[in-house]
């Protein structure tokens, strides 16, 4: 676990958890009471986590040294105040009514009382409880050592009450300001955590991006996150802010798992420290937790459940050193909100990881399919080559017309199978990521004219006009010459095949910025929207009966799409039934050689 201190930007808290500025304000209030009220000592304590913690002491260096940071169980004070004399805002408990040994939790001056009936006794207690608008005690002003050594009379009490009222308003105002600043600071921490965590795609990155904001925002010594695996068990990873693994004992892991579920169900955080180990723990579990905290030199932790909806996903642990400020309710509330936000981020990470695994599996399956196709095609090609060769030899023999017709039919079927196998081999080649393109400048004008020449016989049989529209200068693409030749050949042969007799097929070439644009336009019967969605899928044949009547393997356009993709280009289709089709291919352009 990392235990680096937070950056010094936010003011460090004092013993009561207040910032240094708030501490100074309370000290000034206490000094003001001693200066004008005629008492030697004034102390201000704040209610923190069921205790009264002394935050400011004025008038006596000895009292300040002994009292600052001292925590007194609140119930002891409440018990004493129940028997106090009610002096308005002031409560006075004469020493003879004290119910506990006040020396064990309060400062007692070493003075001898006067020998008078109204003498001030060192154990007398004069206080002004600080109550908020709801009547809850937020703090206490204690006054001791009157200058004249006497208990205050009615006139002096009225003066003290006025000062107590002013002090009460000032202290409560300071506490409200401090709480507001704390809320703003923690809200900013939550915003930073959400903003940084929500855009990450791994738990390690979530921790790396949010740890600084969490440690600084909560004034923590360090932190770690424990995640449960997808089955909900607490055997997932534990991540510290410096990336190292936190070695938790198995027993602690199980306690943390159970506690996280209980805390998430109740929507609460848990403070764990020596003397405060939470409910629901067995004695041996408490001892294990104390030993674990001591082994890491940690004074206390804020245990925050992480989850989404009903699902508990893990826990966030923020640590503070021995003697560090106690965790307050504002921090606990902000931490629980962050636990919800981290739960959403972790759930998104898991969804992304599942999708990533699925993509990897699909890629592996696609690679296997390509290998299978290539293997089968190779195994078929050799015997087919032999068959075609022997058929050519038999056709050269002097045989009767019936045999000759049968041989011709066999030859056409065998050659069609050879074309299918060649397409399969090419499909496997252009779909293999381990077979990258070795590009060079290719003049598409020359390739297009060669392709048109090769299809001229098929076009003339269908009374089609096929022509090329290209600028006078070369139209250079950056790619593999054979593959670009096959791309244009498949587009043109498809256009010729599916265009009605007497019409036109146009191949247009142009340079647009850093791209070369190739358009193959036909005046055929077009492609429906439903067919367009699957047109570039292997072995897909159109549902149009007119198209199905034409021979084909369903591989030509799939090969075109693969070639375009591996060249870093794009292919677009503009088509509708009855108005022909335009295939538009964009490829990286190449500059002419100097």
XYZ file of C-alpha atoms in Angstrom:
594
model
C 0.000 0.000 0.000
C 1.259 3.443 -0.834
C 1.385 5.937 1.991
C 2.541 9.061 0.196
C 1.291 12.304 1.783
C -1.123 14.473 -0.157
C 0.073 17.572 -1.969
C 0.221 20.720 0.166
C -2.398 22.629 -1.809
C -5.333 22.315 0.628
C -4.729 23.640 4.187
C -3.770 20.879 6.551
C -6.335 20.162 9.257
C -5.661 20.779 12.930
C -6.373 18.324 15.721
C -10.124 18.891 15.429
C -10.158 18.349 11.665
C -10.441 22.086 11.006
C -8.222 23.960 8.622
C -5.497 26.201 10.038
C -7.602 29.275 9.179
C -10.600 27.960 11.124
C -8.312 26.981 13.995
C -6.977 30.519 14.180
C -10.506 31.966 14.152
C -11.577 29.831 17.097
C -8.401 30.754 18.967
C -9.163 34.450 18.511
C -12.671 33.915 19.877
C -11.284 32.135 22.964
C -8.723 34.899 23.519
C -11.453 37.503 23.228
C -13.417 35.847 26.030
C -10.433 35.873 28.395
C -9.649 39.481 27.507
C -13.089 40.932 28.288
C -14.838 38.489 30.617
C -12.356 38.571 33.509
C -11.484 34.860 33.423
C -8.027 33.352 33.182
C -8.849 30.459 30.843
C -11.329 29.982 27.994
C -11.541 26.828 25.872
C -13.650 25.913 22.847
C -14.430 22.283 22.102
C -16.206 20.876 19.036
C -18.424 17.812 18.907
C -16.734 15.204 16.753
C -17.892 11.626 16.373
C -19.480 11.313 19.835
C -16.666 13.205 21.550
C -15.908 16.774 22.535
C -12.533 17.635 21.020
C -10.711 20.736 22.246
C -9.913 23.013 19.326
C -8.836 26.285 20.985
C -7.536 27.231 24.458
C -6.592 30.747 25.589
C -5.139 32.248 28.764
C -2.925 29.467 30.100
C -0.053 27.855 28.160
C -0.228 24.871 30.515
C -3.948 24.409 29.866
C -3.418 24.756 26.110
C -0.653 22.155 26.094
C -2.782 19.673 28.022
C -6.144 20.276 26.358
C -5.595 20.905 22.629
C -6.718 17.813 20.753
C -8.056 16.056 23.878
C -11.220 14.053 23.171
C -13.767 13.612 25.945
C -16.721 11.230 25.540
C -19.736 13.445 25.064
C -21.937 11.425 27.381
C -19.711 12.362 30.356
C -20.364 16.056 29.756
C -24.072 15.518 29.130
C -24.364 13.684 32.431
C -22.667 16.553 34.285
C -24.819 19.206 32.592
C -27.983 17.447 33.720
C -27.311 18.637 37.315
C -26.075 22.100 36.337
C -27.576 25.390 37.419
C -29.303 27.007 34.464
C -27.914 30.519 33.945
C -29.548 31.092 30.543
C -26.913 30.330 27.937
C -24.514 29.410 30.715
C -24.503 26.159 32.682
C -22.784 26.039 36.075
C -21.923 22.793 37.870
C -20.542 23.320 41.405
C -17.785 20.919 42.306
C -19.886 19.235 45.002
C -22.365 18.006 42.328
C -19.842 16.463 39.948
C -20.757 12.849 39.237
C -17.446 11.647 37.762
C -13.760 12.083 38.427
C -13.334 15.181 36.333
C -9.550 15.065 36.725
C -9.476 12.091 34.353
C -10.897 14.017 31.385
C -10.613 17.747 32.144
C -7.924 20.247 33.067
C -7.949 21.258 36.743
C -5.967 24.383 37.733
C -3.638 24.153 40.701
C -5.088 27.004 42.809
C -6.358 27.245 46.361
C -9.908 28.552 46.714
C -10.559 31.694 48.759
C -11.953 31.348 52.239
C -15.295 32.978 51.327
C -18.817 31.515 50.797
C -18.871 32.205 47.016
C -15.259 31.140 46.381
C -14.466 29.573 43.006
C -13.344 25.984 43.441
C -10.807 24.477 40.962
C -13.358 21.742 40.153
C -16.242 24.147 39.456
C -17.455 23.925 35.829
C -18.878 26.896 33.913
C -19.821 26.235 30.288
C -21.891 27.577 27.402
C -23.189 24.766 25.140
C -23.169 25.754 21.459
C -26.460 24.627 19.944
C -27.396 24.800 16.258
C -30.827 25.722 14.884
C -32.069 22.166 15.497
C -30.978 22.230 19.127
C -28.107 19.797 18.605
C -24.904 20.460 20.530
C -22.103 21.394 18.114
C -19.564 22.519 20.666
C -18.906 23.899 24.141
C -17.274 27.030 25.526
C -15.643 26.412 28.928
C -14.569 29.264 31.253
C -12.286 28.883 34.274
C -10.211 30.848 36.811
C -12.148 34.090 37.508
C -9.828 37.005 38.205
C -11.433 37.729 41.594
C -11.527 34.057 42.637
C -15.309 34.128 43.122
C -18.269 32.520 41.466
C -19.936 35.109 39.210
C -22.916 36.968 40.627
C -26.063 37.997 38.675
C -24.531 41.102 37.088
C -21.387 39.301 35.964
C -23.461 36.393 34.684
C -25.408 38.759 32.417
C -22.123 40.085 31.036
C -20.795 36.557 30.572
C -24.021 35.530 28.847
C -23.670 38.359 26.325
C -20.111 37.285 25.540
C -21.206 33.639 25.422
C -23.951 34.530 22.917
C -21.471 36.387 20.724
C -18.979 33.535 20.978
C -21.689 31.014 20.186
C -22.738 32.866 17.025
C -19.142 33.290 15.941
C -18.255 29.636 16.522
C -21.393 28.316 14.784
C -20.808 30.698 11.883
C -17.220 29.459 11.620
C -18.371 25.850 11.714
C -20.959 26.498 8.996
C -18.362 28.195 6.835
C -15.941 25.345 7.388
C -18.599 22.762 6.562
C -19.557 24.640 3.409
C -15.918 24.788 2.320
C -15.601 21.088 3.095
C -18.665 20.283 1.010
C -17.394 22.374 -1.897
C -13.947 20.786 -1.672
C -15.325 17.244 -1.550
C -17.805 18.003 -4.331
C -14.853 19.122 -6.457
C -13.059 15.893 -5.528
C -16.104 13.871 -6.592
C -16.285 15.751 -9.910
C -12.627 15.066 -10.621
C -12.992 11.379 -9.764
C -16.083 10.980 -11.934
C -14.570 12.898 -14.847
C -11.319 10.943 -14.755
C -12.761 7.503 -13.985
C -15.641 7.570 -16.458
C -13.364 7.800 -19.503
C -11.046 4.928 -18.534
C -11.169 1.399 -19.911
C -9.265 -0.479 -17.208
C -9.379 -0.580 -13.430
C -5.677 0.216 -13.230
C -6.260 3.415 -15.216
C -9.276 4.334 -13.064
C -7.120 4.055 -9.969
C -4.220 5.919 -11.539
C -6.385 8.797 -12.726
C -8.534 9.176 -9.585
C -6.077 8.360 -6.777
C -4.492 11.809 -6.565
C -7.873 13.538 -6.331
C -9.065 11.063 -3.698
C -5.957 11.280 -1.519
C -5.771 15.071 -1.661
C -9.516 15.655 -1.474
C -9.945 13.471 1.604
C -6.595 14.449 3.139
C -5.716 10.784 3.312
C -2.388 9.084 3.858
C -3.049 6.523 1.122
C -5.743 4.367 -0.446
C -6.518 1.106 -2.168
C -9.443 -0.474 -3.985
C -10.543 -4.082 -3.656
C -12.771 -5.435 -6.416
C -14.891 -8.546 -6.407
C -14.812 -10.855 -9.388
C -17.779 -11.166 -11.728
C -19.238 -13.975 -9.601
C -19.411 -11.522 -6.706
C -16.659 -13.105 -4.633
C -14.010 -11.070 -2.856
C -11.140 -12.734 -4.674
C -10.656 -9.986 -7.226
C -7.709 -7.648 -7.477
C -6.564 -5.217 -4.776
C -4.988 -2.087 -6.210
C -2.878 0.465 -4.338
C -2.261 3.987 -5.607
C 1.339 3.235 -6.597
C 0.317 0.169 -8.597
C 1.701 -2.379 -6.137
C -0.407 -5.219 -4.789
C -1.773 -4.899 -1.274
C -1.305 -8.218 0.495
C -4.380 -8.650 2.641
C -4.651 -11.714 4.879
C -7.337 -14.117 3.685
C -9.368 -13.517 6.846
C -9.294 -9.738 6.282
C -10.436 -10.236 2.672
C -13.470 -12.189 3.836
C -14.320 -9.635 6.509
C -13.987 -6.845 3.933
C -16.210 -8.741 1.506
C -18.949 -9.257 4.072
C -18.642 -5.712 5.407
C -18.819 -4.226 1.901
C -22.062 -6.073 1.184
C -23.594 -5.032 4.488
C -22.448 -1.412 4.085
C -23.702 -1.215 0.488
C -27.085 -2.648 1.472
C -27.348 -0.053 4.275
C -25.757 2.693 2.119
C -23.248 3.649 4.808
C -19.502 3.976 5.189
C -17.559 2.491 8.095
C -14.733 4.060 10.106
C -12.237 1.505 11.400
C -9.675 2.436 14.055
C -8.340 1.101 17.318
C -11.229 1.369 19.749
C -13.732 1.773 16.921
C -14.038 -1.363 14.829
C -17.668 -1.319 13.809
C -20.588 -3.565 14.614
C -21.010 -7.143 13.479
C -17.358 -8.106 14.031
C -16.265 -11.028 16.170
C -13.550 -10.574 18.789
C -10.908 -12.448 16.789
C -11.793 -10.393 13.689
C -11.309 -7.172 15.641
C -7.892 -8.367 16.796
C -6.898 -9.285 13.227
C -7.936 -5.872 11.919
C -6.031 -4.029 14.659
C -2.905 -6.085 13.952
C -3.241 -5.411 10.229
C -3.593 -1.641 10.722
C -0.628 -1.608 13.089
C 1.479 -3.564 10.566
C 0.903 -0.782 8.007
C 1.321 1.999 10.604
C -2.231 3.202 9.898
C -4.277 4.999 12.526
C -7.713 4.781 10.925
C -9.454 3.940 7.663
C -12.655 5.042 5.983
C -14.193 1.894 4.486
C -16.409 2.763 1.502
C -18.554 0.182 -0.327
C -18.552 0.271 -4.137
C -21.567 -0.865 -6.092
C -24.315 -0.263 -8.621
C -27.986 -0.894 -7.900
C -28.238 -4.027 -5.766
C -24.786 -5.302 -6.786
C -21.716 -4.836 -4.578
C -18.573 -4.576 -6.701
C -15.860 -3.972 -4.094
C -14.654 -1.413 -1.607
C -12.538 1.717 -1.435
C -10.260 2.189 1.572
C -8.872 5.612 2.528
C -6.249 5.705 5.282
C -5.023 8.238 7.826
C -2.016 8.056 10.154
C -1.990 7.749 13.924
C -3.073 11.080 15.389
C -4.698 12.128 12.140
C -7.996 14.005 11.986
C -11.098 11.886 12.571
C -13.358 11.136 9.605
C -16.412 13.419 9.671
C -19.917 12.924 8.345
C -19.408 15.259 5.386
C -16.466 13.145 4.231
C -18.418 9.933 4.770
C -21.335 11.202 2.658
C -19.036 12.383 -0.151
C -17.111 9.084 -0.083
C -20.333 7.078 -0.408
C -21.305 9.134 -3.474
C -17.884 8.429 -4.958
C -18.381 4.726 -4.203
C -21.490 4.833 -6.383
C -19.641 6.655 -9.180
C -16.722 4.216 -9.041
C -19.232 1.365 -9.182
C -20.609 2.727 -12.436
C -17.076 3.161 -13.833
C -16.075 -0.390 -12.806
C -19.249 -1.806 -14.363
C -18.444 0.053 -17.600
C -14.878 -1.318 -17.506
C -16.188 -4.837 -17.120
C -18.582 -4.358 -20.024
C -15.718 -3.016 -22.137
C -13.477 -5.943 -21.134
C -16.215 -8.422 -22.037
C -16.682 -6.730 -25.408
C -12.900 -6.717 -25.904
C -12.713 -10.453 -25.144
C -15.612 -11.096 -27.505
C -13.905 -9.116 -30.266
C -10.706 -11.113 -29.715
C -12.653 -14.357 -29.891
C -14.431 -13.256 -33.065
C -11.121 -12.204 -34.596
C -9.624 -15.575 -33.725
C -12.671 -17.304 -35.196
C -12.416 -15.208 -38.345
C -8.715 -16.021 -38.615
C -9.486 -19.718 -38.184
C -12.175 -19.467 -40.848
C -9.701 -17.853 -43.234
C -7.129 -20.559 -42.548
C -9.753 -23.257 -43.082
C -10.872 -21.707 -46.370
C -7.276 -21.411 -47.575
C -6.481 -25.011 -46.600
C -9.586 -26.445 -48.259
C -9.069 -24.330 -51.379
C -5.448 -25.461 -51.705
C -6.465 -29.103 -51.281
C -9.114 -28.754 -54.000
C -7.057 -26.756 -56.459
C -4.443 -29.411 -57.237
C -6.849 -32.215 -58.207
C -9.034 -29.746 -60.135
C -6.014 -28.601 -62.114
C -5.376 -32.228 -63.059
C -9.027 -32.711 -64.016
C -9.010 -29.646 -66.273
C -5.786 -30.815 -67.919
C -7.126 -34.301 -68.669
C -10.401 -32.814 -69.955
C -8.420 -30.691 -72.438
C -6.622 -33.831 -73.600
C -9.885 -35.763 -74.013
C -11.544 -32.906 -75.890
C -8.682 -33.040 -78.395
C -9.480 -36.689 -79.161
C -11.813 -37.758 -81.973
C -14.974 -38.680 -80.082
C -18.630 -38.691 -81.046
C -20.829 -35.615 -80.520
C -22.499 -36.918 -77.344
C -19.195 -37.531 -75.606
C -17.863 -34.181 -76.785
C -20.881 -32.417 -75.304
C -20.408 -34.180 -71.991
C -16.731 -33.292 -71.927
C -17.539 -29.638 -72.615
C -20.046 -29.571 -69.745
C -17.491 -31.151 -67.411
C -14.887 -28.621 -68.490
C -17.220 -25.681 -67.811
C -18.072 -27.047 -64.355
C -14.430 -27.703 -63.523
C -13.342 -24.242 -64.628
C -16.159 -22.695 -62.584
C -14.891 -24.580 -59.535
C -11.366 -23.314 -60.265
C -12.698 -19.733 -60.283
C -14.451 -20.320 -56.959
C -11.270 -21.756 -55.471
C -9.225 -18.825 -56.791
C -11.733 -16.436 -55.175
C -11.484 -18.336 -51.897
C -7.706 -18.177 -51.956
C -7.769 -14.453 -52.719
C -10.364 -13.845 -49.996
C -8.119 -15.645 -47.517
C -5.092 -13.660 -48.636
C -6.689 -10.199 -48.416
C -8.284 -11.087 -45.069
C -5.054 -12.254 -43.440
C -3.688 -9.586 -41.021
C -0.263 -11.233 -41.157
C -0.118 -10.501 -44.891
C 0.167 -6.685 -45.028
C -0.047 -4.563 -48.150
C 3.292 -3.506 -49.629
C 2.115 -0.336 -51.375
C 3.534 1.485 -54.352
C 2.117 4.016 -56.822
C -0.402 2.387 -59.197
C -1.864 4.198 -62.213
C -5.557 3.346 -62.004
C -6.213 4.795 -65.486
C -4.078 2.049 -67.022
C -5.628 -0.620 -64.759
C -9.156 0.512 -65.617
C -8.516 0.414 -69.388
C -6.974 -3.056 -69.145
C -9.990 -4.306 -67.162
C -12.414 -2.817 -69.705
C -10.493 -4.511 -72.546
C -10.724 -7.894 -70.783
C -14.489 -7.540 -70.296
C -15.135 -6.265 -73.814
C -16.092 -9.717 -75.133
C -18.669 -10.291 -72.376
C -19.955 -6.730 -72.815
C -20.329 -7.072 -76.599
C -22.303 -10.302 -76.173
C -24.787 -8.312 -74.025
C -24.704 -5.277 -76.343
C -23.277 -3.090 -73.552
C -21.084 -0.013 -73.812
C -18.251 0.086 -71.251
C -15.993 3.132 -71.161
C -13.519 4.914 -68.870
C -13.705 8.561 -67.807
C -10.286 9.704 -66.566
C -8.113 12.828 -66.716
C -5.203 13.011 -69.146
C -2.661 12.762 -66.335
C -2.105 9.512 -64.399
C -4.426 8.839 -61.461
C -2.051 7.309 -58.937
C -3.228 5.281 -55.943
C -1.031 3.995 -53.136
C -1.474 0.235 -53.042
C -0.836 -3.272 -54.326
C -1.125 -3.457 -58.151
C -2.592 -6.986 -58.293
C -5.182 -6.304 -55.617
C -6.278 -2.994 -57.134
C -6.537 -4.721 -60.506
C -8.798 -7.373 -58.923
C -10.854 -4.677 -57.223
C -11.639 -2.927 -60.518
C -12.123 -6.226 -62.340
C -14.739 -7.416 -59.833
C -16.624 -4.099 -59.914
C -16.714 -3.934 -63.719
C -17.581 -7.623 -64.246
C -20.438 -7.283 -61.711
C -21.722 -4.200 -63.508
C -21.606 -5.990 -66.877
C -23.308 -9.078 -65.414
C -26.241 -7.205 -63.840
C -26.853 -4.503 -66.513
C -29.590 -5.054 -69.071
C -28.593 -5.261 -72.789
C -28.200 -2.033 -74.727
C -27.142 0.073 -71.752
C -23.904 1.638 -70.448
C -21.310 0.916 -67.749
C -18.970 3.763 -66.794
C -15.713 3.684 -64.856
C -14.820 7.205 -63.648
C -11.499 8.161 -62.012
C -10.557 11.396 -60.246
C -8.097 12.833 -57.728
C -9.678 14.641 -54.739
C -7.089 16.014 -52.292
C -5.223 13.116 -50.713
C -7.612 10.545 -52.159
C -8.289 8.832 -55.458
C -11.980 8.273 -56.188
C -13.085 5.353 -58.390
C -16.720 5.151 -59.472
C -18.289 2.215 -61.284
C -21.743 3.220 -62.536
C -24.196 0.877 -64.237
C -27.745 1.119 -65.568
C -28.822 -2.229 -64.176
C -31.859 -3.223 -62.135
C -30.413 -1.899 -58.847
C -30.115 -3.298 -55.338
C -32.769 -3.194 -52.619
C -32.054 -1.588 -49.230
C -32.386 -4.948 -47.490
C -29.756 -6.509 -49.783
C -27.416 -3.524 -49.397
C -26.989 -4.270 -45.686
C -25.400 -7.687 -46.455
C -23.949 -6.999 -49.878
C -20.280 -7.172 -48.816
C -20.706 -10.355 -46.741
C -19.007 -13.530 -47.935
C -21.228 -15.867 -49.990
C -24.199 -13.467 -49.930
C -26.474 -13.666 -52.975
C -29.180 -11.124 -53.714
C -32.807 -11.979 -52.978
C -33.756 -10.459 -56.355
C -34.785 -13.363 -58.669
C -33.226 -11.619 -61.688
C -29.857 -11.394 -59.889
C -30.064 -14.956 -58.567
C -30.467 -16.177 -62.145
C -26.948 -14.923 -62.910
C -24.105 -17.314 -62.011
C -21.887 -16.227 -59.124
C -20.252 -17.269 -55.856
C -21.152 -14.289 -53.650
C -17.445 -13.586 -53.083
C -16.689 -10.818 -55.580
C -17.890 -7.830 -53.551
C -16.623 -9.368 -50.302
C -13.153 -9.437 -51.882
C -13.584 -5.822 -53.022
C -14.511 -4.731 -49.485
C -11.516 -6.554 -47.956
C -9.104 -4.989 -50.458
C -10.507 -1.501 -49.801
C -10.264 -1.984 -46.033
C -6.679 -3.223 -46.037
C -5.687 -0.274 -48.248
C -7.148 2.168 -45.713
C -9.910 3.248 -48.078
C -13.693 3.479 -48.049
C -16.421 2.029 -50.235
C -19.855 3.577 -50.723
C -22.927 2.378 -52.582
C -25.703 4.442 -54.111
C -28.429 2.220 -55.511
C -32.151 1.636 -55.706
C -34.308 -0.883 -57.523
C -34.914 0.122 -61.119
C -32.299 2.885 -61.399
C -28.924 1.156 -61.421
C -26.009 1.227 -58.968
C -22.934 3.334 -58.317
C -20.032 1.866 -56.354
C -17.697 4.602 -55.108
C -14.255 3.644 -53.766
C -11.897 6.095 -52.049
C -8.219 5.109 -51.805
C -5.086 6.885 -50.556
C -3.508 8.835 -53.414
C 0.141 8.580 -54.391
C 2.211 11.487 -55.679
C 4.020 11.195 -59.010
C 7.706 10.296 -58.846
C 9.966 13.380 -59.123
